[in-house]
CSV table of C-alpha atoms and ligand atoms in Angstrom, one decimal:
chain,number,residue,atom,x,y,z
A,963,UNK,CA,0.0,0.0,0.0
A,964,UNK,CA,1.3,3.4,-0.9
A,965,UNK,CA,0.6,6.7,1.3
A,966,UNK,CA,2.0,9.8,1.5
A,967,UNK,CA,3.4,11.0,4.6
A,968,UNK,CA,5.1,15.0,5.3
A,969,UNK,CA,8.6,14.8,5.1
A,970,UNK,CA,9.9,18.3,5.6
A,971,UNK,CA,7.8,21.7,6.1
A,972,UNK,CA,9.2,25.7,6.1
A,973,UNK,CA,7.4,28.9,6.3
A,974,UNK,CA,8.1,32.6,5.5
A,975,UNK,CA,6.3,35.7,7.1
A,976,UNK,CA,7.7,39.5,6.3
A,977,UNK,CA,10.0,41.0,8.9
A,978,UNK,CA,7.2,44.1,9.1
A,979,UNK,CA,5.1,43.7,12.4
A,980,UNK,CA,2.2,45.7,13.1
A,981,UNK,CA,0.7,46.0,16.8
A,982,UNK,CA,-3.1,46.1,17.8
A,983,UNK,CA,-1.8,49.4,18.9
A,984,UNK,CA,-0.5,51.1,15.2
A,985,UNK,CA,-3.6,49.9,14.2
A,986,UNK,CA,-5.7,52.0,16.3
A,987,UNK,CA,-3.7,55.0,14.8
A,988,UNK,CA,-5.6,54.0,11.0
A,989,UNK,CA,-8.9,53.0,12.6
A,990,UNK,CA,-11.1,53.2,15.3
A,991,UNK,CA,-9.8,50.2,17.5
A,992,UNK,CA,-7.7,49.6,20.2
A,993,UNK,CA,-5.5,46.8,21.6
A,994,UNK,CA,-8.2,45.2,24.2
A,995,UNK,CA,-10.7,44.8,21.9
A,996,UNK,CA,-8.6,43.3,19.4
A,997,UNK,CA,-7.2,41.0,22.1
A,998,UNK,CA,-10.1,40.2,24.0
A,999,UNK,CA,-12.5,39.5,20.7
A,1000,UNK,CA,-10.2,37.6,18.8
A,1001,UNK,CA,-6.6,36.7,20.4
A,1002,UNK,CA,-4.5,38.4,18.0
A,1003,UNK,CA,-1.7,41.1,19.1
A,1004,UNK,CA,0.1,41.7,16.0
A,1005,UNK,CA,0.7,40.2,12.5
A,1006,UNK,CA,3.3,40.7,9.4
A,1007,UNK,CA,2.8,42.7,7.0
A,1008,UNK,CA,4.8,42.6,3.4
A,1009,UNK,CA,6.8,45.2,3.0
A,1010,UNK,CA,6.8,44.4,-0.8
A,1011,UNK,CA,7.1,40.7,-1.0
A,1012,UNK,CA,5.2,39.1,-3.5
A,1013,UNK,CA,2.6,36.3,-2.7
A,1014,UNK,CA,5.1,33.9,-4.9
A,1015,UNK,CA,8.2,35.3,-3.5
A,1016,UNK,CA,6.7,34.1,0.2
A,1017,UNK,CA,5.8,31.3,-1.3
A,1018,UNK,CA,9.2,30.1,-3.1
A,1019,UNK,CA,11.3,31.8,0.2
A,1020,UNK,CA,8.9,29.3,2.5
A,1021,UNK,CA,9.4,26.2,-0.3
A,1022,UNK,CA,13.0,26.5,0.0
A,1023,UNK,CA,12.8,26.5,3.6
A,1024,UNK,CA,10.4,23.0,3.1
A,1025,UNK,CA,13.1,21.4,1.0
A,1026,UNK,CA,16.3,21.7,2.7
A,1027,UNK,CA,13.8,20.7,6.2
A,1028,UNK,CA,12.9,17.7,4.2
A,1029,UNK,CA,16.7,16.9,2.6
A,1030,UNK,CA,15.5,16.4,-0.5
A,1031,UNK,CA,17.0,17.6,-3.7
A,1032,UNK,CA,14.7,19.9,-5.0
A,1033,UNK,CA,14.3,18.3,-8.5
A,1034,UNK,CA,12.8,15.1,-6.7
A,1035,UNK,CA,9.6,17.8,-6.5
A,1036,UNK,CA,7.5,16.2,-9.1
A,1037,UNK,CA,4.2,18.7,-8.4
A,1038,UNK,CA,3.6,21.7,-6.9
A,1039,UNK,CA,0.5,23.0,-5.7
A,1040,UNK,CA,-0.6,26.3,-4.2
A,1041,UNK,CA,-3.6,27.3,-2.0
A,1042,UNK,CA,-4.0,31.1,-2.1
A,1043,UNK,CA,-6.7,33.5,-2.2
A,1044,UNK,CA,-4.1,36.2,-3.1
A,1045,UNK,CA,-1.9,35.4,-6.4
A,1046,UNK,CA,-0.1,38.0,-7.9
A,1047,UNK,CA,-1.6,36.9,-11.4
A,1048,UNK,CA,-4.8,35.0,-12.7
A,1049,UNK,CA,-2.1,33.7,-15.0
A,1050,UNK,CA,0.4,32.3,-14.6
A,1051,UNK,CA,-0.2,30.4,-11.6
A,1052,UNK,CA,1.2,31.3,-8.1
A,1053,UNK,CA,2.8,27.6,-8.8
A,1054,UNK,CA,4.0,28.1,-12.3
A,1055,UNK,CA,5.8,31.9,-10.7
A,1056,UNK,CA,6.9,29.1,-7.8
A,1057,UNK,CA,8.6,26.3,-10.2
A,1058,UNK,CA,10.3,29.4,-12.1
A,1059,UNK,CA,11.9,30.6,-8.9
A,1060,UNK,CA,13.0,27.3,-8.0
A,1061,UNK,CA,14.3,26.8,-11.1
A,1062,UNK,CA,12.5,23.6,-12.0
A,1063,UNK,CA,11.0,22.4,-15.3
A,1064,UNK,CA,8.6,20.2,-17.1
A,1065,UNK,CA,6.6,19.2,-13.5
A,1066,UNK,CA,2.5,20.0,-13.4
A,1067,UNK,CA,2.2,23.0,-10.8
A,1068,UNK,CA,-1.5,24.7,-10.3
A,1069,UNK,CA,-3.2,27.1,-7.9
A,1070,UNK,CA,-6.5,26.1,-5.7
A,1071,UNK,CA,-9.2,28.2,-4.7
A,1072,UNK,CA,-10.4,27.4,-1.3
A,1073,UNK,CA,-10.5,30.3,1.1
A,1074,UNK,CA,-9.0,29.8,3.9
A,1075,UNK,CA,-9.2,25.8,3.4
A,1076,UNK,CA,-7.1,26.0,0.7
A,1077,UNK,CA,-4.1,24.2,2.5
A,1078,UNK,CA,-6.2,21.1,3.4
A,1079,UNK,CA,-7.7,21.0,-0.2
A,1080,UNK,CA,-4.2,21.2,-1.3
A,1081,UNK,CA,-3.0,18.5,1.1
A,1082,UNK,CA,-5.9,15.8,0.3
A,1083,UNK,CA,-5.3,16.2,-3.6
A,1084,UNK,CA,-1.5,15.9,-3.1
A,1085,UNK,CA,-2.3,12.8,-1.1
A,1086,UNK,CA,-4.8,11.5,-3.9
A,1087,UNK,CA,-2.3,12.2,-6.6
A,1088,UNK,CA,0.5,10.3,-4.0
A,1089,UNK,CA,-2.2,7.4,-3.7
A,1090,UNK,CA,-2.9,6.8,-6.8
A,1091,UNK,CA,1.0,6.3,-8.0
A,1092,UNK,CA,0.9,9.4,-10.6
A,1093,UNK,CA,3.2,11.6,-7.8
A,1094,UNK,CA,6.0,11.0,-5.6
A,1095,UNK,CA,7.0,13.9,-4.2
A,1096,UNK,CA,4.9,17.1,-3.7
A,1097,UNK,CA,5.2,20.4,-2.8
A,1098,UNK,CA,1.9,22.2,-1.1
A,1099,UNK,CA,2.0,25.7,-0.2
A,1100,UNK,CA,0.2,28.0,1.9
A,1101,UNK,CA,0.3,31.7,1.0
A,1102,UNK,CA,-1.4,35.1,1.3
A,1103,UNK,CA,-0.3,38.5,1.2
A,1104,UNK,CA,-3.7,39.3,2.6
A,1105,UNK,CA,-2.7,42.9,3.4
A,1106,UNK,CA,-3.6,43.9,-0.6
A,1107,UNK,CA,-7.3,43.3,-0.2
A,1108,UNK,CA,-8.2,44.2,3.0
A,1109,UNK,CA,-10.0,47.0,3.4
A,1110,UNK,CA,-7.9,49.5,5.7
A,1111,UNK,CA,-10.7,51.2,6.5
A,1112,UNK,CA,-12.8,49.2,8.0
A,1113,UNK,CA,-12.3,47.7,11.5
A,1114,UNK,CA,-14.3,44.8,11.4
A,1115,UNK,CA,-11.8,43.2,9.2
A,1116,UNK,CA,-8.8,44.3,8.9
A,1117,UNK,CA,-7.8,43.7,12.2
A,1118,UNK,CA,-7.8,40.4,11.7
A,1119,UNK,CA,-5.8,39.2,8.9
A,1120,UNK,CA,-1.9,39.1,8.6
A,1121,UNK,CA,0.8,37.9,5.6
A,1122,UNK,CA,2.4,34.8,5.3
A,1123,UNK,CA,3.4,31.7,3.3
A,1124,UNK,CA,3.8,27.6,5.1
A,1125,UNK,CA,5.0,24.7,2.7
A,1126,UNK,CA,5.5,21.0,3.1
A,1127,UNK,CA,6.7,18.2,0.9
A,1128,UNK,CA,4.5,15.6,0.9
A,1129,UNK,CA,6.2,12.3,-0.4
A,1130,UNK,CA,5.2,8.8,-1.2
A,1131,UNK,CA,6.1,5.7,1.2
A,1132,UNK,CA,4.6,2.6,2.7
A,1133,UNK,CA,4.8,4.0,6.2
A,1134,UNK,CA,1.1,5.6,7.1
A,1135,UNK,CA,1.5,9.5,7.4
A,1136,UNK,CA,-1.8,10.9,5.8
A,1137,UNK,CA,-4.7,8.3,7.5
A,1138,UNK,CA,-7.6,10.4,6.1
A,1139,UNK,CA,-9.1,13.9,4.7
A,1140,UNK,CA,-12.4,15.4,4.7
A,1141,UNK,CA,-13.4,18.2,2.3
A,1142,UNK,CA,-16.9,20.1,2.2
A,1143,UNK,CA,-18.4,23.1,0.4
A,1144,UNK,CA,-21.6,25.0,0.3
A,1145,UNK,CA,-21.5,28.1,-2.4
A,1146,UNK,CA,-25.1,29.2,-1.7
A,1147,UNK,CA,-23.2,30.9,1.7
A,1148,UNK,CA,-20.8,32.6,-0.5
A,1149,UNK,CA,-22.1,36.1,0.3
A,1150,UNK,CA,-20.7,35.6,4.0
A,1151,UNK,CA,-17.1,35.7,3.4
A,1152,UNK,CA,-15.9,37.5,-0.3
A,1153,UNK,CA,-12.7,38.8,-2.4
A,1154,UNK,CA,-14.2,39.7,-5.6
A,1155,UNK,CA,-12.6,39.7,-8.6
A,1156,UNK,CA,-12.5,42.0,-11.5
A,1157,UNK,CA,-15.6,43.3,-12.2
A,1158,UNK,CA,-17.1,42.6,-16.3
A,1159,UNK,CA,-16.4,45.9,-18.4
A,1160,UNK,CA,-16.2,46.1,-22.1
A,1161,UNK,CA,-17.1,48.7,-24.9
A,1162,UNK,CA,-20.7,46.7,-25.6
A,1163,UNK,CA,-21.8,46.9,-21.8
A,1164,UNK,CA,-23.5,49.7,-21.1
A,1165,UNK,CA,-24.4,49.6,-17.3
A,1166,UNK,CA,-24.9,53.4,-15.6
A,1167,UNK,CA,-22.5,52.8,-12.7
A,1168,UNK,CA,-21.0,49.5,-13.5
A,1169,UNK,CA,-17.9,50.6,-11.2
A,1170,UNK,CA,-18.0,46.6,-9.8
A,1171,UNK,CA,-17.1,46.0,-5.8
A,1172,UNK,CA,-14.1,46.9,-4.5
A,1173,UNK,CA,-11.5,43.9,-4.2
A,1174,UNK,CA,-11.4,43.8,-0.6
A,1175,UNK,CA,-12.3,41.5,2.0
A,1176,UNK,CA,-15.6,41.7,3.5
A,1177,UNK,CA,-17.1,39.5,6.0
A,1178,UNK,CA,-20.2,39.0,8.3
A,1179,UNK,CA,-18.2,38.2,11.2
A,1180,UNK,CA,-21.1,37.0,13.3
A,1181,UNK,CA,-22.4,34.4,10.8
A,1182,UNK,CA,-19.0,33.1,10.2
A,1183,UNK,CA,-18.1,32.6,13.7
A,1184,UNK,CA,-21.3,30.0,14.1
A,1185,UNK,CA,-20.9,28.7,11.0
A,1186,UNK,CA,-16.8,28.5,11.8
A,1187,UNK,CA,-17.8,26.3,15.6
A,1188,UNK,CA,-20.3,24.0,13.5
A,1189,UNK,CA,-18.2,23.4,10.9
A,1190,UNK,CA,-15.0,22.8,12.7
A,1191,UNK,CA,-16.8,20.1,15.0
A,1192,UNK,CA,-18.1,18.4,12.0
A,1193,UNK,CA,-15.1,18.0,9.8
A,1194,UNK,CA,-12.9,16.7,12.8
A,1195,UNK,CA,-16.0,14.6,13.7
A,1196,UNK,CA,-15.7,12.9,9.9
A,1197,UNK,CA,-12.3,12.1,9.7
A,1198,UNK,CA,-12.7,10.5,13.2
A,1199,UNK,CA,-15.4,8.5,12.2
A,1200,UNK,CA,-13.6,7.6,8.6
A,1201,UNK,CA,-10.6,6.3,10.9
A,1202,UNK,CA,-12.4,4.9,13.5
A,1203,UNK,CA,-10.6,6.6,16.0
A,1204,UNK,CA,-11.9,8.9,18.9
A,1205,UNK,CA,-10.9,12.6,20.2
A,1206,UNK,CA,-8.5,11.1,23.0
A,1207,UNK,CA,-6.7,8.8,20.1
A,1208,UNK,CA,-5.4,12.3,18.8
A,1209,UNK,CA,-2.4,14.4,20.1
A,1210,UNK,CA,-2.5,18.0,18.7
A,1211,UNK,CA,-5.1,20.0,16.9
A,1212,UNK,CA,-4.3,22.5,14.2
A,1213,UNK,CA,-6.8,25.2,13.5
A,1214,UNK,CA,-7.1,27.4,10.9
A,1215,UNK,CA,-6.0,30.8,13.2
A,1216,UNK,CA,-9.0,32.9,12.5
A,1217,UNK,CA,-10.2,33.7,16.3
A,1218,UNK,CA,-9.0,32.0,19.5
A,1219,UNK,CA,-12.8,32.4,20.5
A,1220,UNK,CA,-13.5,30.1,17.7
A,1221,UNK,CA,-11.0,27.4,18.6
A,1222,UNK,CA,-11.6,28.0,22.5
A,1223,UNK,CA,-15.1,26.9,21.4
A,1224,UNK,CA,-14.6,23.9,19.5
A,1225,UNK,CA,-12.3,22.3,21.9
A,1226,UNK,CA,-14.9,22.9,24.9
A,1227,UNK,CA,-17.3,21.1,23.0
A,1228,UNK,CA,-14.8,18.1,21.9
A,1229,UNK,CA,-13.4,18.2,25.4
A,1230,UNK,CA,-9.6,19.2,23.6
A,1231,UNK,CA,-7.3,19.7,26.2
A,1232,UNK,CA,-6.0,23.4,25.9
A,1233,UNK,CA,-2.5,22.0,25.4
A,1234,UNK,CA,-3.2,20.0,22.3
A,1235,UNK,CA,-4.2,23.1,20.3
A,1236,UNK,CA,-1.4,24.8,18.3
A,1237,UNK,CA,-2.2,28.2,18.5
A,1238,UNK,CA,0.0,31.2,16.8
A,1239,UNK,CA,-2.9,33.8,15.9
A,1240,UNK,CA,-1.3,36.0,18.8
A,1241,UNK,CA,1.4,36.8,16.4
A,1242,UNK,CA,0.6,36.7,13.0
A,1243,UNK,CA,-3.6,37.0,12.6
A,1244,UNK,CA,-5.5,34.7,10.0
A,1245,UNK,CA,-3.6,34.5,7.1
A,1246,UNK,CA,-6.2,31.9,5.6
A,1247,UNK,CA,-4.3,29.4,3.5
A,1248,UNK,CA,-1.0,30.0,5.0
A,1249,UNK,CA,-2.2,29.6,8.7
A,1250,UNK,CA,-1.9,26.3,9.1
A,1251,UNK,CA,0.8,25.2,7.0
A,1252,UNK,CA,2.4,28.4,9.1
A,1253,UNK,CA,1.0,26.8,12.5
A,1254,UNK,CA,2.2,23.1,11.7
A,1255,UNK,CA,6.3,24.6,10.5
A,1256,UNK,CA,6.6,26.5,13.7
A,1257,UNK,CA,5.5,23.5,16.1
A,1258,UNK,CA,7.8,21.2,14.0
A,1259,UNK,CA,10.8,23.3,14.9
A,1260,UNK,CA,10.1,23.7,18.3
A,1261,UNK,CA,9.8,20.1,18.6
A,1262,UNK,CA,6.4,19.6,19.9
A,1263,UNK,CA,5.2,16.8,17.4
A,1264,UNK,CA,7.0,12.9,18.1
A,1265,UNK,CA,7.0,10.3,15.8
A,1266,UNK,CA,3.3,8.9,15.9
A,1267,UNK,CA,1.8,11.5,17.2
A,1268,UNK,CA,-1.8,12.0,15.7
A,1269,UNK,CA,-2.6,15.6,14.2
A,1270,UNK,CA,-5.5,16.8,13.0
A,1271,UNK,CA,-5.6,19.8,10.7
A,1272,UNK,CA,-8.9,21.4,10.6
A,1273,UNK,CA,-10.1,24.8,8.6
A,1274,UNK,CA,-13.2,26.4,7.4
A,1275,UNK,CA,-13.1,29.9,5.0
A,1276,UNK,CA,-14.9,31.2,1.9
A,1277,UNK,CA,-16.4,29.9,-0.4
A,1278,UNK,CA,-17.7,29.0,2.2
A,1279,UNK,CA,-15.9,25.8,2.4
A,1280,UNK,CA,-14.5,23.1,5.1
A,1281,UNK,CA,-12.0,20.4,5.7
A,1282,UNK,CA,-10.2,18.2,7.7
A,1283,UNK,CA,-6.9,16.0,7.2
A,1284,UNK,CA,-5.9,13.3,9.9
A,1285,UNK,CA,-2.1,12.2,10.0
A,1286,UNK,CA,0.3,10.4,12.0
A,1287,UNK,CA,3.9,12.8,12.6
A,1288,UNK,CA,6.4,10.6,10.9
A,1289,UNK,CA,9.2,12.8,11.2
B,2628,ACO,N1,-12.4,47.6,17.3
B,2628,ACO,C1,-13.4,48.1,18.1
B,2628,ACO,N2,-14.7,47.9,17.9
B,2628,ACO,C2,-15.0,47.1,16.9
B,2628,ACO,C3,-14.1,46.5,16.0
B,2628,ACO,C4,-12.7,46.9,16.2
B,2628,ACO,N3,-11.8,46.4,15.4
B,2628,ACO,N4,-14.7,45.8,15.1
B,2628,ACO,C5,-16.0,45.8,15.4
B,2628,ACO,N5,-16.2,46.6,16.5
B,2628,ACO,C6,-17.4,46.9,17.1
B,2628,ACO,C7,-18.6,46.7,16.3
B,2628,ACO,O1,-18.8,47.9,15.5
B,2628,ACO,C8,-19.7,46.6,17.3
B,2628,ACO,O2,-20.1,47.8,17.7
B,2628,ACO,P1,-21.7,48.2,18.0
B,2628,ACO,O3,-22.1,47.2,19.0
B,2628,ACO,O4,-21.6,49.6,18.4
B,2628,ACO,O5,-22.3,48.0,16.6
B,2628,ACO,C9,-19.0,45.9,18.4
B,2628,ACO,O6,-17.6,46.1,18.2
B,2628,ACO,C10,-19.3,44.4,18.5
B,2628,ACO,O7,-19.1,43.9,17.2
B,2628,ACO,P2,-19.4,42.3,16.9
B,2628,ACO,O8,-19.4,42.1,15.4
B,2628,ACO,O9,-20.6,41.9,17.7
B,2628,ACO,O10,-18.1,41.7,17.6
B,2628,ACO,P3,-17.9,40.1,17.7
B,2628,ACO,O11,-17.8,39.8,19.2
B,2628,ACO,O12,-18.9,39.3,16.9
B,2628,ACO,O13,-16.5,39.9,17.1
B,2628,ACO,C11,-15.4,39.3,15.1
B,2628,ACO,C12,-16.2,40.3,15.7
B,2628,ACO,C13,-14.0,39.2,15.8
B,2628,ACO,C14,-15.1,39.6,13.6
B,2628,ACO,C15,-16.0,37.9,15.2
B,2628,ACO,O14,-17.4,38.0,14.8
B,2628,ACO,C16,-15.3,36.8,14.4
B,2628,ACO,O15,-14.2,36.4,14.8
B,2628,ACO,N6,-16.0,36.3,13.4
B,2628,ACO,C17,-15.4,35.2,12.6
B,2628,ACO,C18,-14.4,35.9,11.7
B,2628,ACO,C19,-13.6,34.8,11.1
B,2628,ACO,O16,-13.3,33.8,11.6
B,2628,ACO,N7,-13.1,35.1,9.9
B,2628,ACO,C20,-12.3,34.2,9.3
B,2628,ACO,C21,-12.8,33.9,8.0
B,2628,ACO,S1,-12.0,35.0,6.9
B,2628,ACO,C22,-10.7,34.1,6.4
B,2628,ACO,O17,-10.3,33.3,7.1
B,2628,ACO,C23,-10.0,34.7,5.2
């Protein structure tokens, strides 16, 4: 039997910090609230790095983690919800800074999911023999679509970029994944796109939305405790193991109120939650891959440990991926 298990995992976040309290210089906000309603102190903010520059710098990181030589990379795949192009790809901007050739490399779409979608394909594509080594990234540079003036989101999010390489072997790494979507929800959580404008429209105001971030922060937070419960709940169930069979949660870092919540309801010890929103915010498809790179280098994971990565973002959409720590 063939699985995929993580082999090696880096991360990359710009040197800029910005404090709860600069931000109360830009809008009306101050450090307590910040704190108290969501966790977060401070986050990075790109001081001109590019979404695929993060991306590569955090790759690099993932390789030499892994000792790999980086032309064993036979895919890449990128979650982001902030490319620097529709085209090329995030991943194809990726393989050029790498300096590799010829390998399939793509973007995904998945809100803040993205790194879990990214992580079951590359563990389908593992699975079914057509990969053998893959690199999934993480990365935002959410800072260029938030919307700086308003205070119900943009004291939230943060920059950043997590990868890992995700390699084939008949030791069990990845057990099981979970994905979900629902797109009639879509209006909670949105980053448009360009808006339609050509010389045969003729629309009196067609000025499109802004592309910024805008949220209903109150419906995503109960959709963001229900979720969360379920998609651990399913790849429990799929593995036919229970809460106390796992070691360490991973959340997506949105709000620690969120993941306070869903560990009170799964009785999760406090401990076995990696938590790093204090310090860098919700950087949506980075956050976890971010999360999982910092806990690895401090150690905290051992060889068969259970982990369960768990996220919820637009879309809106879910997921879940269950693995044992192998490294
Ligand atoms: N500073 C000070 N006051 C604020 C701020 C702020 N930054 N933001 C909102 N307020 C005010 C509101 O205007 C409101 O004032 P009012 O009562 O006079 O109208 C008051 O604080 C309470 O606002 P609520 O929206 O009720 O605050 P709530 O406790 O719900 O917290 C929050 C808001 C933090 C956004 C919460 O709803 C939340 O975390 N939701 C989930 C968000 C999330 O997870 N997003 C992640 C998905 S996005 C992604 O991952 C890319």
């Amino acid at each position: 039997m063939v699985y995929s298990k993580i082999i090696g995992t880096g991360a990359y976040v710009p040197a800029r910090i910005v404090k709860n309290d600069e931000l109360s210089k830009i809008v009306e906000t101050n450090d307590e609230w910040i704190t108290s309603r969501t966790g977060i102190k401070e986050r990075r903010i790109s001081s001109g790095e590019k979404t695929y520059q993060m991306a590569a710098k955090a790759a690099k990181e993932a390789i030499e983690n892994a000792g790999i030589e980086k032309e064993e990379i036979d895919m890449i795949v990128v979650a982001t919800i902030t490319p620097d192009f529709f085209m090329p790809s995030t991943a194809n901007l990726v393989q050029a800074e790498l300096g590799l050739k010829d390998i399939p490399s793509f973007d995904i779409v998945a809100g803040c999911t993205g790194f879990v979608y990214g992580l079951q394909i590359a563990d389908q594509f593992i699975k079914s023999k057509q990969s053998k080594t893959i690199l999934v990234i993480g990365v935002e540079v959410l800072s260029k679509v938030t919307n700086w003036f308003d205070r119900n989101t943009c004291v939230l999010f943060g920059d950043g970029a997590g990868a890992v390489i995700l390699k084939s072997s008949n030791q069990e790494g990845i057990i099981c994944t979970y994905t979900g979507s629902q797109g009639d929800l879509q209006e909670l959580l949105t980053l448009p796109a360009v808006p339609l404008k050509n010389p045969f429209l003729h629309i009196p105001n067609n000025n499109g939305r802004p592309s910024n971030i805008s949220m209903n922060g109150k419906e995503i937070f109960q959709f963001a405790t229900r979720i969360m419960i379920k998609s651990i709940s399913q790849v429990l169930n799929k593995s036919n193991l229970s809460i106390s069979d796992i070691d360490y949660i991973i959340p997506h870092q949105a709000n620690i109120r969120i993941i306070d919540y869903v560990a009170r309801k799964l009785k999760i010890e406090r401990e076995k939650s990696i938590i790093n929103l204090d310090r860098f915010g919700n950087t949506s498809s980075a956050s976890i891959p971010l999360a999982l790179n910092e806990a690895h280098k401090e150690k905290t994971f051992c060889p068969g440990d259970r982990i369960i990565m768990v996220a919820f973002g637009g879309g809106l959409t879910w997921g879940a991926a269950l693995l044992n720590w192998t490294i």
